[in-house]
Short mmCIF file of C-alpha atoms and ligand atoms in Angstrom, two decimals:
data_model
loop_
_atom_site.label_atom_id
_atom_site.label_comp_id
_atom_site.label_asym_id
_atom_site.label_seq_id
_atom_site.Cartn_x
_atom_site.Cartn_y
_atom_site.Cartn_z
CA MET A 1 -2.63 59.28 59.85
CA VAL A 2 -0.06 56.55 59.17
CA SER A 3 3.55 57.73 59.42
CA LYS A 4 5.49 54.63 60.48
CA ILE A 5 5.25 51.35 58.59
CA CYS A 6 6.92 48.03 59.33
CA CYS A 7 7.07 45.30 56.70
CA ILE A 8 7.84 41.79 57.95
CA GLY A 9 9.59 39.83 55.19
CA ALA A 10 12.28 41.27 52.91
CA GLY A 11 11.73 38.94 49.97
CA TYR A 12 10.61 39.29 46.35
CA VAL A 13 7.45 41.13 47.48
CA GLY A 14 8.52 42.92 50.68
CA GLY A 15 11.68 44.53 49.24
CA PRO A 16 10.46 45.96 45.90
CA SER A 17 6.95 46.87 47.08
CA MET A 18 8.21 48.84 50.08
CA ALA A 19 10.86 50.53 47.93
CA VAL A 20 8.18 51.78 45.54
CA MET A 21 5.90 52.84 48.41
CA ALA A 22 8.74 54.77 50.07
CA ASP A 23 9.63 56.39 46.74
CA SER A 24 6.11 57.75 46.29
CA SER A 25 5.32 58.50 49.94
CA PRO A 26 8.09 60.71 51.34
CA GLY A 27 6.01 61.44 54.46
CA VAL A 28 6.02 57.78 55.50
CA ASP A 29 8.97 56.04 57.15
CA ILE A 30 9.28 52.34 56.33
CA GLU A 31 11.31 49.66 58.07
CA VAL A 32 11.59 46.32 56.23
CA VAL A 33 12.63 43.56 58.61
CA ASP A 34 13.61 39.95 58.17
CA VAL A 35 15.03 37.14 60.28
CA ASP A 36 17.58 36.39 57.55
CA GLN A 37 20.67 38.49 58.35
CA GLN A 38 22.37 37.63 55.04
CA ARG A 39 19.35 38.85 53.09
CA ILE A 40 19.21 42.11 55.06
CA ASP A 41 22.96 42.65 54.53
CA ALA A 42 22.42 42.16 50.80
CA TRP A 43 19.54 44.68 50.78
CA ASN A 44 21.90 47.11 52.47
CA ASN A 45 24.64 46.21 49.92
CA LEU A 46 26.96 45.50 52.87
CA ASN A 47 30.33 43.76 52.46
CA GLY A 48 30.16 44.00 48.67
CA ALA A 49 26.97 41.93 48.51
CA SER A 50 24.71 42.47 45.50
CA LEU A 51 20.94 42.79 45.98
CA PRO A 52 19.30 39.52 46.97
CA ILE A 53 16.98 39.62 43.98
CA TYR A 54 17.49 40.68 40.39
CA GLU A 55 14.71 42.97 39.22
CA PRO A 56 15.10 45.56 36.45
CA GLY A 57 14.86 49.14 37.80
CA LEU A 58 15.03 48.10 41.46
CA GLN A 59 18.50 49.48 42.17
CA GLN A 60 17.55 52.96 40.90
CA VAL A 61 14.49 53.14 43.17
CA LEU A 62 16.51 51.90 46.13
CA ASP A 63 19.20 54.50 45.52
CA ARG A 64 16.59 57.21 46.03
CA VAL A 65 15.02 55.91 49.25
CA ARG A 66 17.36 53.57 51.12
CA GLY A 67 18.69 55.31 54.23
CA HIS A 68 16.13 58.12 53.82
CA ASN A 69 12.62 56.78 54.40
CA LEU A 70 13.37 53.10 53.74
CA HIS A 71 15.47 50.99 56.11
CA PHE A 72 16.34 47.29 56.16
CA SER A 73 17.16 45.54 59.44
CA THR A 74 16.71 42.41 61.55
CA ASP A 75 15.17 44.37 64.44
CA VAL A 76 11.73 42.80 64.01
CA ALA A 77 10.42 43.61 67.50
CA GLY A 78 11.66 47.22 67.44
CA ALA A 79 10.17 47.93 64.01
CA ILE A 80 6.79 46.48 65.04
CA ARG A 81 6.82 48.57 68.24
CA ARG A 82 7.44 51.79 66.31
CA ALA A 83 4.85 51.10 63.57
CA ASP A 84 1.24 52.30 63.10
CA MET A 85 0.83 49.80 60.29
CA VAL A 86 2.48 46.38 59.92
CA PHE A 87 2.62 44.63 56.53
CA LEU A 88 2.93 40.85 56.53
CA SER A 89 5.01 39.79 53.51
CA VAL A 90 6.35 36.48 54.72
CA ASN A 91 6.45 33.33 52.62
CA THR A 92 3.45 30.97 52.54
CA PRO A 93 4.66 27.73 50.91
CA THR A 94 2.66 24.53 50.48
CA LYS A 95 2.63 22.27 53.55
CA HIS A 96 4.93 19.30 53.15
CA ARG A 97 4.00 17.32 56.26
CA GLY A 98 0.97 16.50 58.34
CA HIS A 99 -2.68 17.31 57.74
CA GLY A 100 -3.25 18.84 54.28
CA ALA A 101 0.33 18.06 53.16
CA GLY A 102 0.79 18.64 49.44
CA SER A 103 -2.00 21.19 49.06
CA ALA A 104 -2.76 23.28 52.17
CA ALA A 105 -0.76 26.45 52.79
CA ASP A 106 1.91 26.23 55.48
CA LEU A 107 1.07 29.20 57.69
CA THR A 108 3.95 28.69 60.14
CA PHE A 109 5.65 31.93 59.09
CA ILE A 110 2.41 33.92 59.21
CA GLU A 111 1.58 32.57 62.65
CA LYS A 112 5.06 33.30 63.96
CA ALA A 113 4.95 36.84 62.61
CA ALA A 114 1.47 37.37 64.09
CA ARG A 115 2.74 36.28 67.52
CA GLN A 116 5.66 38.71 67.16
CA ILE A 117 3.18 41.49 66.39
CA ALA A 118 1.00 40.55 69.38
CA ASP A 119 4.09 40.63 71.63
CA SER A 120 5.63 43.87 70.38
CA ALA A 121 2.95 46.20 69.01
CA GLN A 122 1.93 49.26 71.02
CA GLY A 123 -1.40 51.11 70.77
CA ALA A 124 -3.63 51.18 67.70
CA THR A 125 -2.00 49.09 64.97
CA ILE A 126 -3.23 48.13 61.53
CA VAL A 127 -2.07 44.69 60.35
CA VAL A 128 -2.04 44.23 56.59
CA GLU A 129 -1.99 40.81 54.92
CA ARG A 130 0.31 41.13 51.91
CA SER A 131 1.23 37.46 51.62
CA THR A 132 -1.12 35.29 49.56
CA LEU A 133 -3.28 33.46 52.08
CA PRO A 134 -6.16 30.99 52.29
CA VAL A 135 -9.55 32.65 52.58
CA ARG A 136 -10.46 33.47 56.21
CA THR A 137 -6.85 33.58 57.42
CA ALA A 138 -7.74 36.93 58.98
CA ASP A 139 -9.93 35.02 61.48
CA GLY A 140 -6.89 33.10 62.72
CA LEU A 141 -4.77 36.24 62.80
CA ARG A 142 -7.36 38.01 64.92
CA ARG A 143 -7.35 35.23 67.52
CA ILE A 144 -3.57 35.53 67.91
CA LEU A 145 -3.52 39.33 67.89
CA ASP A 146 -6.29 39.50 70.50
CA CYS A 147 -3.83 37.98 73.00
CA SER A 148 -1.92 41.26 73.07
CA THR A 149 -2.25 43.35 76.20
CA ASN A 150 -0.54 46.47 74.82
CA ALA A 151 -2.20 47.00 71.45
CA ARG A 152 -5.51 46.83 69.59
CA PHE A 153 -5.70 45.83 65.97
CA GLU A 154 -7.57 46.23 62.71
CA ILE A 155 -6.82 43.71 59.95
CA LEU A 156 -6.73 44.43 56.22
CA SER A 157 -6.14 42.21 53.22
CA ASN A 158 -4.03 43.93 50.56
CA PRO A 159 -2.74 41.16 48.27
CA GLU A 160 0.06 41.93 45.84
CA PHE A 161 -0.36 41.32 42.09
CA MET A 162 3.13 42.17 40.80
CA ALA A 163 5.02 39.68 38.66
CA GLU A 164 8.76 39.10 38.93
CA GLY A 165 10.85 40.63 36.18
CA THR A 166 8.36 43.50 35.81
CA ALA A 167 7.88 44.17 39.52
CA ILE A 168 8.91 47.83 39.54
CA ASP A 169 6.63 48.80 36.67
CA ASP A 170 3.80 46.66 38.06
CA LEU A 171 4.17 48.36 41.44
CA GLN A 172 4.51 51.89 40.08
CA ASN A 173 1.64 51.53 37.57
CA PRO A 174 -0.61 48.77 38.89
CA ASP A 175 -3.75 47.70 37.00
CA ARG A 176 -5.38 47.88 40.40
CA VAL A 177 -4.66 47.87 44.11
CA LEU A 178 -7.01 45.83 46.27
CA VAL A 179 -7.79 46.71 49.88
CA GLY A 180 -10.22 44.52 51.81
CA GLY A 181 -11.36 45.23 55.35
CA GLN A 182 -14.20 45.50 57.81
CA CYS A 183 -13.65 49.08 58.98
CA ASP A 184 -13.98 51.95 56.48
CA ALA A 185 -11.57 54.27 58.30
CA THR A 186 -8.84 51.61 58.28
CA VAL A 187 -9.44 50.72 54.63
CA ASN A 188 -9.22 54.43 53.79
CA ALA A 189 -5.98 54.82 55.76
CA LEU A 190 -4.25 52.30 53.50
CA ALA A 191 -6.04 53.41 50.33
CA GLY A 192 -4.83 56.93 51.18
CA ILE A 193 -1.19 55.82 51.08
CA TYR A 194 -1.65 54.19 47.66
CA ALA A 195 -3.40 57.34 46.46
CA ASN A 196 0.06 59.00 46.62
CA TRP A 197 0.81 57.36 43.27
CA VAL A 198 -2.14 55.20 42.14
CA PRO A 199 -5.21 56.86 40.57
CA SER A 200 -8.24 56.42 42.83
CA SER A 201 -10.13 54.66 40.01
CA ARG A 202 -7.62 51.83 40.32
CA ILE A 203 -7.97 51.38 44.07
CA ILE A 204 -10.60 48.73 44.69
CA THR A 205 -12.03 48.23 48.16
CA THR A 206 -13.88 45.07 49.21
CA ASN A 207 -14.65 43.02 52.27
CA LEU A 208 -11.81 40.97 53.77
CA TRP A 209 -12.83 37.60 52.35
CA SER A 210 -13.32 38.88 48.81
CA ALA A 211 -9.82 40.37 48.85
CA GLU A 212 -8.26 37.12 50.09
CA LEU A 213 -10.19 35.08 47.50
CA ALA A 214 -9.57 37.53 44.64
CA LYS A 215 -5.81 36.98 44.91
CA LEU A 216 -6.09 33.19 44.65
CA THR A 217 -8.61 33.59 41.84
CA ALA A 218 -6.40 35.93 39.82
CA ASN A 219 -3.50 33.48 39.96
CA ALA A 220 -5.77 30.54 39.13
CA PHE A 221 -7.15 32.34 36.05
CA LEU A 222 -3.65 33.34 34.88
CA ALA A 223 -2.33 29.81 35.36
CA GLN A 224 -5.37 28.45 33.54
CA ARG A 225 -4.60 30.60 30.49
CA ILE A 226 -1.11 29.16 30.27
CA SER A 227 -2.33 25.58 30.61
CA SER A 228 -4.99 26.32 27.99
CA ILE A 229 -2.54 27.68 25.42
CA ASN A 230 -0.05 24.88 26.14
CA ALA A 231 -2.81 22.34 25.52
CA ILE A 232 -3.54 24.03 22.19
CA ALA A 233 0.20 24.05 21.37
CA GLY A 234 0.15 20.26 21.64
CA ILE A 235 -2.82 20.08 19.25
CA CYS A 236 -1.03 22.44 16.84
CA GLU A 237 2.03 20.19 16.72
CA ALA A 238 -0.17 17.18 15.97
CA THR A 239 -2.30 18.84 13.31
CA GLY A 240 -0.07 21.26 11.40
CA ALA A 241 -1.59 24.40 12.92
CA ASP A 242 0.71 27.04 14.39
CA VAL A 243 0.04 28.24 17.93
CA GLU A 244 1.39 31.71 17.14
CA GLU A 245 -1.28 32.13 14.50
CA VAL A 246 -3.96 30.69 16.76
CA ARG A 247 -2.82 33.01 19.55
CA ARG A 248 -3.02 36.05 17.30
CA ALA A 249 -6.45 35.07 16.08
CA ILE A 250 -7.99 34.44 19.49
CA GLY A 251 -6.14 37.28 21.24
CA ALA A 252 -7.74 39.81 18.87
CA ASP A 253 -11.09 39.03 20.50
CA ARG A 254 -11.34 41.59 23.30
CA ARG A 255 -13.27 39.14 25.42
CA ILE A 256 -10.25 36.84 25.42
CA GLY A 257 -7.42 39.41 25.25
CA ALA A 258 -3.93 39.10 23.82
CA GLU A 259 -1.88 38.89 27.02
CA PHE A 260 -0.67 35.79 28.81
CA LEU A 261 -1.15 33.43 25.90
CA LYS A 262 2.47 32.52 25.19
CA PRO A 263 3.09 28.79 25.02
CA GLY A 264 6.06 27.48 26.96
CA PRO A 265 7.48 24.64 29.03
CA GLY A 266 4.75 25.13 31.65
CA PHE A 267 4.40 27.81 34.29
CA GLY A 268 6.93 28.09 37.09
CA GLY A 269 7.50 30.58 39.88
CA SER A 270 6.75 30.41 43.55
CA CYS A 271 3.04 31.16 43.40
CA PHE A 272 0.88 29.62 40.66
CA LYS A 273 1.28 26.04 41.78
CA LYS A 274 0.96 26.74 45.49
CA ASP A 275 -1.98 29.10 45.02
CA LEU A 276 -3.83 26.62 42.80
CA LEU A 277 -3.21 23.94 45.44
CA ASN A 278 -4.51 26.38 48.00
CA LEU A 279 -7.72 26.89 46.00
CA ILE A 280 -8.11 23.15 45.46
CA TYR A 281 -7.71 22.54 49.20
CA LEU A 282 -10.29 25.22 49.93
CA ALA A 283 -12.78 23.68 47.48
CA GLU A 284 -12.26 20.22 48.99
CA HIS A 285 -12.65 21.64 52.48
CA TYR A 286 -16.08 23.00 51.55
CA GLY A 287 -17.09 19.72 49.85
CA LEU A 288 -16.88 21.20 46.35
CA ASP A 289 -15.17 18.17 44.82
CA GLU A 290 -15.96 18.93 41.16
CA VAL A 291 -14.60 22.43 41.63
CA ALA A 292 -11.43 20.98 43.14
CA ARG A 293 -11.04 18.54 40.22
CA TYR A 294 -11.59 21.33 37.71
CA TRP A 295 -8.68 23.40 39.05
CA ARG A 296 -6.47 20.35 39.55
CA MET A 297 -6.57 19.76 35.80
CA VAL A 298 -4.80 23.10 35.28
CA LEU A 299 -1.94 21.75 37.38
CA ASP A 300 -1.98 18.33 35.72
CA LEU A 301 -1.74 19.97 32.32
CA ASN A 302 1.24 21.97 33.56
CA GLY A 303 2.97 18.75 34.60
CA TRP A 304 2.31 17.37 31.11
CA SER A 305 3.71 20.55 29.51
CA GLN A 306 7.03 19.96 31.28
CA LYS A 307 7.30 16.17 30.99
CA ARG A 308 6.62 16.04 27.27
CA ILE A 309 9.70 18.14 26.53
CA SER A 310 12.21 15.73 28.02
CA GLN A 311 10.35 12.76 26.50
CA MET A 312 10.45 14.35 23.05
CA ILE A 313 14.18 15.07 23.33
CA VAL A 314 14.99 11.48 24.28
CA LYS A 315 12.94 10.27 21.32
CA ALA A 316 14.62 12.67 18.88
CA LEU A 317 18.11 11.73 20.07
CA PHE A 318 17.72 8.05 19.17
CA GLY A 319 16.14 6.94 22.46
CA THR A 320 19.07 7.54 24.79
CA LEU A 321 20.97 10.49 26.20
CA ARG A 322 24.00 8.57 27.40
CA ASP A 323 27.21 10.29 26.21
CA LYS A 324 25.14 13.11 24.72
CA ARG A 325 25.72 16.72 25.57
CA ILE A 326 22.79 19.13 25.76
CA ALA A 327 23.14 22.89 25.99
CA VAL A 328 20.31 24.23 28.15
CA LEU A 329 19.63 27.94 27.66
CA GLY A 330 17.86 29.39 30.67
CA PHE A 331 17.28 28.08 34.17
CA ALA A 332 15.22 30.88 35.78
CA PHE A 333 11.44 30.34 35.65
CA LYS A 334 11.09 33.37 33.35
CA ALA A 335 13.21 36.19 31.95
CA ASP A 336 14.49 39.12 34.03
CA THR A 337 14.65 37.31 37.34
CA ASN A 338 17.21 35.18 39.18
CA ASP A 339 14.35 33.22 40.78
CA THR A 340 14.37 29.47 40.17
CA ARG A 341 11.46 28.49 42.40
CA GLU A 342 9.33 25.87 40.60
CA SER A 343 11.19 26.63 37.37
CA PRO A 344 10.19 24.18 34.62
CA ALA A 345 13.93 23.84 33.96
CA ILE A 346 14.36 21.92 37.22
CA GLY A 347 12.12 18.97 36.30
CA ILE A 348 13.16 18.95 32.66
CA CYS A 349 16.89 18.98 33.51
CA ARG A 350 16.38 16.28 36.16
CA ASP A 351 14.65 14.08 33.59
CA LEU A 352 17.45 14.61 31.06
CA LEU A 353 20.08 13.83 33.71
CA HIS A 354 18.12 10.75 34.71
CA ASP A 355 18.48 9.55 31.12
CA GLY A 356 22.24 10.01 31.37
CA ALA A 357 22.68 13.35 29.57
CA SER A 358 25.53 15.69 30.22
CA LEU A 359 24.10 19.21 30.58
CA SER A 360 25.80 22.51 30.03
CA ILE A 361 23.45 25.13 31.45
CA HIS A 362 23.57 28.83 30.71
CA ASP A 363 21.56 31.49 32.51
CA PRO A 364 22.51 35.18 32.73
CA ARG A 365 21.33 35.58 36.35
CA VAL A 366 21.09 32.21 38.08
CA ASP A 367 24.26 31.29 39.95
CA ASP A 368 26.05 27.98 40.01
CA GLY A 369 25.05 27.27 43.65
CA ALA A 370 21.32 27.50 42.91
CA MET A 371 21.65 25.06 39.99
CA ARG A 372 23.75 22.70 42.08
CA SER A 373 21.29 22.59 44.98
CA LEU A 374 18.39 21.87 42.62
CA LEU A 375 20.01 19.34 40.32
CA SER A 376 22.27 17.27 42.57
CA MET A 377 19.34 15.05 43.47
CA SER A 378 16.78 13.51 41.14
CA ASP A 379 13.02 13.63 41.79
CA ASP A 380 13.17 10.33 43.68
CA GLY A 381 15.81 11.71 46.06
CA LEU A 382 18.66 9.69 44.54
CA PRO A 383 21.90 11.32 43.31
CA ALA A 384 21.55 12.48 39.69
CA VAL A 385 22.96 10.12 37.02
CA GLY A 386 24.31 12.39 34.26
CA GLY A 387 26.50 15.42 34.87
CA PHE A 388 25.95 19.13 34.60
CA GLU A 389 27.94 22.35 34.66
CA LYS A 390 27.12 26.01 34.47
CA ALA A 391 28.35 27.50 31.19
CA ALA A 392 29.83 30.99 31.23
CA SER A 393 28.38 31.82 27.81
CA VAL A 394 25.92 30.48 25.25
CA GLU A 395 28.87 29.66 22.99
CA THR A 396 30.66 27.49 25.57
CA ALA A 397 27.35 25.79 26.41
CA CYS A 398 27.05 24.77 22.74
CA ASP A 399 30.62 23.51 22.31
CA GLY A 400 30.31 19.85 21.30
CA ALA A 401 26.57 19.78 22.05
CA ASP A 402 24.21 17.34 20.33
CA ALA A 403 21.26 19.59 21.05
CA VAL A 404 20.32 23.05 22.27
CA LEU A 405 17.26 23.41 24.46
CA ILE A 406 15.83 26.90 25.04
CA LEU A 407 13.82 26.99 28.27
CA THR A 408 13.73 30.62 29.46
CA ASP A 409 12.56 33.63 27.44
CA TRP A 410 15.70 35.72 28.10
CA HIS A 411 16.03 38.51 25.57
CA GLN A 412 19.52 37.48 24.46
CA TYR A 413 18.28 34.07 23.30
CA LYS A 414 16.27 35.85 20.62
CA GLN A 415 19.48 36.89 18.87
CA LEU A 416 21.48 33.68 18.72
CA ASP A 417 24.11 33.42 15.99
CA TRP A 418 23.19 30.02 14.55
CA ALA A 419 26.04 30.02 12.03
CA ASP A 420 28.51 30.12 14.90
CA LEU A 421 26.56 27.84 17.26
CA ALA A 422 25.95 25.15 14.63
CA SER A 423 29.67 25.06 13.85
CA ARG A 424 30.40 24.35 17.53
CA MET A 425 27.90 21.47 17.79
CA ARG A 426 28.22 17.78 17.00
CA GLN A 427 26.22 16.72 13.93
CA PRO A 428 23.46 15.79 13.46
CA GLY A 429 22.44 18.55 15.85
CA TRP A 430 19.03 19.57 17.19
CA VAL A 431 17.43 22.77 18.45
CA PHE A 432 14.45 22.45 20.77
CA ASP A 433 12.78 25.82 21.28
CA ALA A 434 10.26 25.70 24.11
CA ARG A 435 9.70 29.49 24.05
CA ARG A 436 9.20 30.44 20.40
CA GLY A 437 12.04 32.90 20.87
CA THR A 438 14.64 32.22 18.21
CA ASN A 439 15.00 32.29 14.45
CA LEU A 440 14.71 28.59 13.70
CA ALA A 441 14.78 29.08 9.92
CA GLU A 442 18.34 30.32 10.37
CA ALA A 443 19.24 27.32 12.55
CA GLU A 444 17.80 25.02 9.88
CA SER A 445 19.80 26.78 7.18
CA HIS A 446 22.93 25.72 9.08
CA GLY A 447 21.92 22.07 9.02
CA LEU A 448 20.24 21.75 12.40
CA ASP A 449 17.04 19.79 12.99
CA THR A 450 14.45 21.78 14.89
CA TRP A 451 11.39 21.52 17.11
CA GLN A 452 9.43 24.55 18.22
CA ILE A 453 6.58 24.50 20.67
CA GLY A 454 3.19 24.70 19.00
CA ARG A 455 4.51 24.61 15.43
CA GLY A 456 2.92 21.78 13.58
CA GLY A 457 3.92 19.82 10.53
CA MET A 458 7.65 20.20 10.95
CA ASN A 459 8.78 16.62 11.28
P1 LIG B 1 10.26 35.23 49.96
O1 LIG B 1 10.52 33.85 50.43
O2 LIG B 1 11.11 35.82 48.89
O3 LIG B 1 10.33 36.24 51.21
C1 LIG B 1 9.75 36.00 52.45
C2 LIG B 1 10.69 36.52 53.53
O4 LIG B 1 10.02 36.46 54.79
C3 LIG B 1 11.97 35.69 53.69
O5 LIG B 1 13.10 36.53 53.50
C4 LIG B 1 11.89 35.16 55.14
O6 LIG B 1 13.16 35.09 55.79
C5 LIG B 1 11.00 36.20 55.79
N1 LIG B 1 10.34 35.75 57.02
C6 LIG B 1 9.61 34.63 57.21
N2 LIG B 1 9.14 34.62 58.48
C7 LIG B 1 9.58 35.75 59.09
C8 LIG B 1 9.41 36.32 60.38
N3 LIG B 1 8.68 35.71 61.32
N4 LIG B 1 10.00 37.50 60.68
C9 LIG B 1 10.74 38.13 59.74
N5 LIG B 1 10.93 37.66 58.49
C10 LIG B 1 10.34 36.49 58.16
O7 LIG B 1 8.73 35.26 49.52
P2 LIG B 1 8.05 36.23 48.45
O8 LIG B 1 8.27 35.72 47.07
O9 LIG B 1 8.42 37.63 48.78
O10 LIG B 1 6.51 35.98 48.78
C11 LIG B 1 5.93 36.45 49.97
C12 LIG B 1 4.42 36.31 49.87
O11 LIG B 1 3.94 37.14 48.80
C13 LIG B 1 3.91 34.91 49.53
O12 LIG B 1 2.72 34.68 50.23
C14 LIG B 1 3.65 34.96 48.04
O13 LIG B 1 2.65 34.04 47.66
C15 LIG B 1 3.18 36.38 47.86
N6 LIG B 1 3.43 36.94 46.51
C16 LIG B 1 4.62 36.72 45.89
C17 LIG B 1 4.87 37.30 44.65
C18 LIG B 1 6.16 37.06 43.92
O14 LIG B 1 6.25 37.47 42.76
N7 LIG B 1 7.16 36.45 44.51
C19 LIG B 1 3.90 38.13 44.07
C20 LIG B 1 2.70 38.35 44.75
C21 LIG B 1 2.49 37.75 45.98
C1 LIG B 2 2.50 35.67 38.84
C2 LIG B 2 1.36 36.64 38.44
O1 LIG B 2 1.55 37.05 37.09
C3 LIG B 2 1.34 37.86 39.35
O2 LIG B 2 0.23 38.68 39.03
C4 LIG B 2 1.23 37.39 40.80
O3 LIG B 2 1.27 38.50 41.68
C5 LIG B 2 2.39 36.46 41.11
O4 LIG B 2 2.35 35.33 40.21
C6 LIG B 2 2.33 35.88 42.49
O5 LIG B 2 1.29 35.82 43.11
O6 LIG B 2 3.42 35.48 42.89
P1 LIG B 2 5.12 35.52 38.39
O7 LIG B 2 4.95 34.12 38.85
O8 LIG B 2 6.17 36.34 39.03
O9 LIG B 2 3.73 36.33 38.62
O10 LIG B 2 5.37 35.56 36.82
P2 LIG B 2 4.42 35.38 35.55
O11 LIG B 2 4.78 36.42 34.58
O12 LIG B 2 3.01 35.25 35.92
O13 LIG B 2 4.93 34.00 34.96
C7 LIG B 2 4.63 32.77 35.61
C8 LIG B 2 5.03 31.62 34.72
O14 LIG B 2 4.16 31.55 33.59
C9 LIG B 2 6.44 31.73 34.15
O15 LIG B 2 7.05 30.47 34.17
C10 LIG B 2 6.22 32.21 32.72
O16 LIG B 2 7.23 31.85 31.84
C11 LIG B 2 4.91 31.50 32.39
N1 LIG B 2 4.15 32.19 31.33
C12 LIG B 2 3.66 33.44 31.53
C13 LIG B 2 3.92 31.55 30.14
O17 LIG B 2 4.35 30.39 29.93
N2 LIG B 2 3.19 32.18 29.17
C14 LIG B 2 2.70 33.42 29.34
O18 LIG B 2 2.03 33.95 28.41
C15 LIG B 2 2.93 34.08 30.55
#
């Protein structure tokens, strides 16, 4: 019977997922620990800090459980010592140096956390992989954990499938929960906790390796859908077809399904790229070169989806962006999050700056500091050429702008007042809509030229 849980890593996964678990499992006491004191202070709302991540519905769940059966602290060793079950929710970025750089997962944080568990755990302890990991990581974990003299371990793989922006709903009503392990009793111990709020038909149990691989596979398939629809968007623009109509037509086929077919400026977020790279590395490692090339194309297409937007803007604005002002609407990688990791906006804005543009960037949740740290340098490591500022409102972003570029699918960008915005812009003005989110007919009626992703035959 598990009564004390420790979660190592208080990030986008650790924080919300433990909050939802605590909310539905009053008999379990959960300590979420992190090495980052500032992050923990923010989770505790100390010194006026707001939560470290923006996620709709998160604050309400936290209000019910924080200080009751959910606690945030930096006491990593103490929380491990007290726990029957330790969740590993640390970050697993792509390696930047050494062997496998550019594609293999950097397991430094996992290894460090495993050593902390080996040092501090007491008695029978279940270690649960929550981070997304290369297949067979559990082998490496076991070797480290076996060095412990005070504890014995079972390892489970329980990858998380939530998406940012919808995390609370995804966690409260998951399509499925996956628990992989080698010992039935241990698998059942974790499945039993999820059974507090997830119907048993949605709790899937597998062996360890299938669970590890299923997570990478799910992200690869989702990323592939976006690259596929973005490829079709390009064909639509060239041929006069409309990707919205194509999407509706193919999505009505149950074998394809209607979800995750929205065209855009390419996928961002912390996981798709790194998890695809992870899968590619795995395929190469096992000598499956064609398989590796197949998945690499999904990434290459994503690079194309981003690059073509800046190239098209330069072309439309007479071949140069010098002394031109562009209002960029949205910097987060998707709506309803403050996360900018791998956001398509980063590369696109860097390209526009490189061409000398002056950018006025609006985003309802991304702060000035995050934009500054991502845009001060260009891709080649040199200081950016053009200038940029964070705009307090959409209206100020558009003041004097030669073009408006919509990059994130924030709800408020669906209701733009084009009469007002067009009057603030310099003529001839352009609207580039990379999200199919605004009423372009209205923008056109106020004299603006327009481009919309996947809409053919416009120019
Ligand atoms: P994150 O960077 O937001 O959080 C990770 C946290 O772990 C950081 O706060 C870091 O300080 C902490 N940490 C690292 N090493 C530590 C240690 N030894 N002791 C204590 N704390 C430590 O990352 P994230 O977005 O929460 O992702 C975590 C994992 O979950 C990744 O493997 C990711 O692929 C996976 N995942 C993420 C999402 C998502 O939507 N972000 C969804 C599903 C799965
Ligand atoms: C994604 C997966 O959806 C989650 O299931 C998974 O758990 C998570 O990665 C992870 O492993 O981290 P996330 O990256 O948070 O979640 O967000 P998504 O909703 O998947 O969006 C990813 C990117 O794809 C965004 O840039 C989004 O704008 C783009 N996207 C998504 C599209 O361009 N079109 C779509 O139809 C859907």
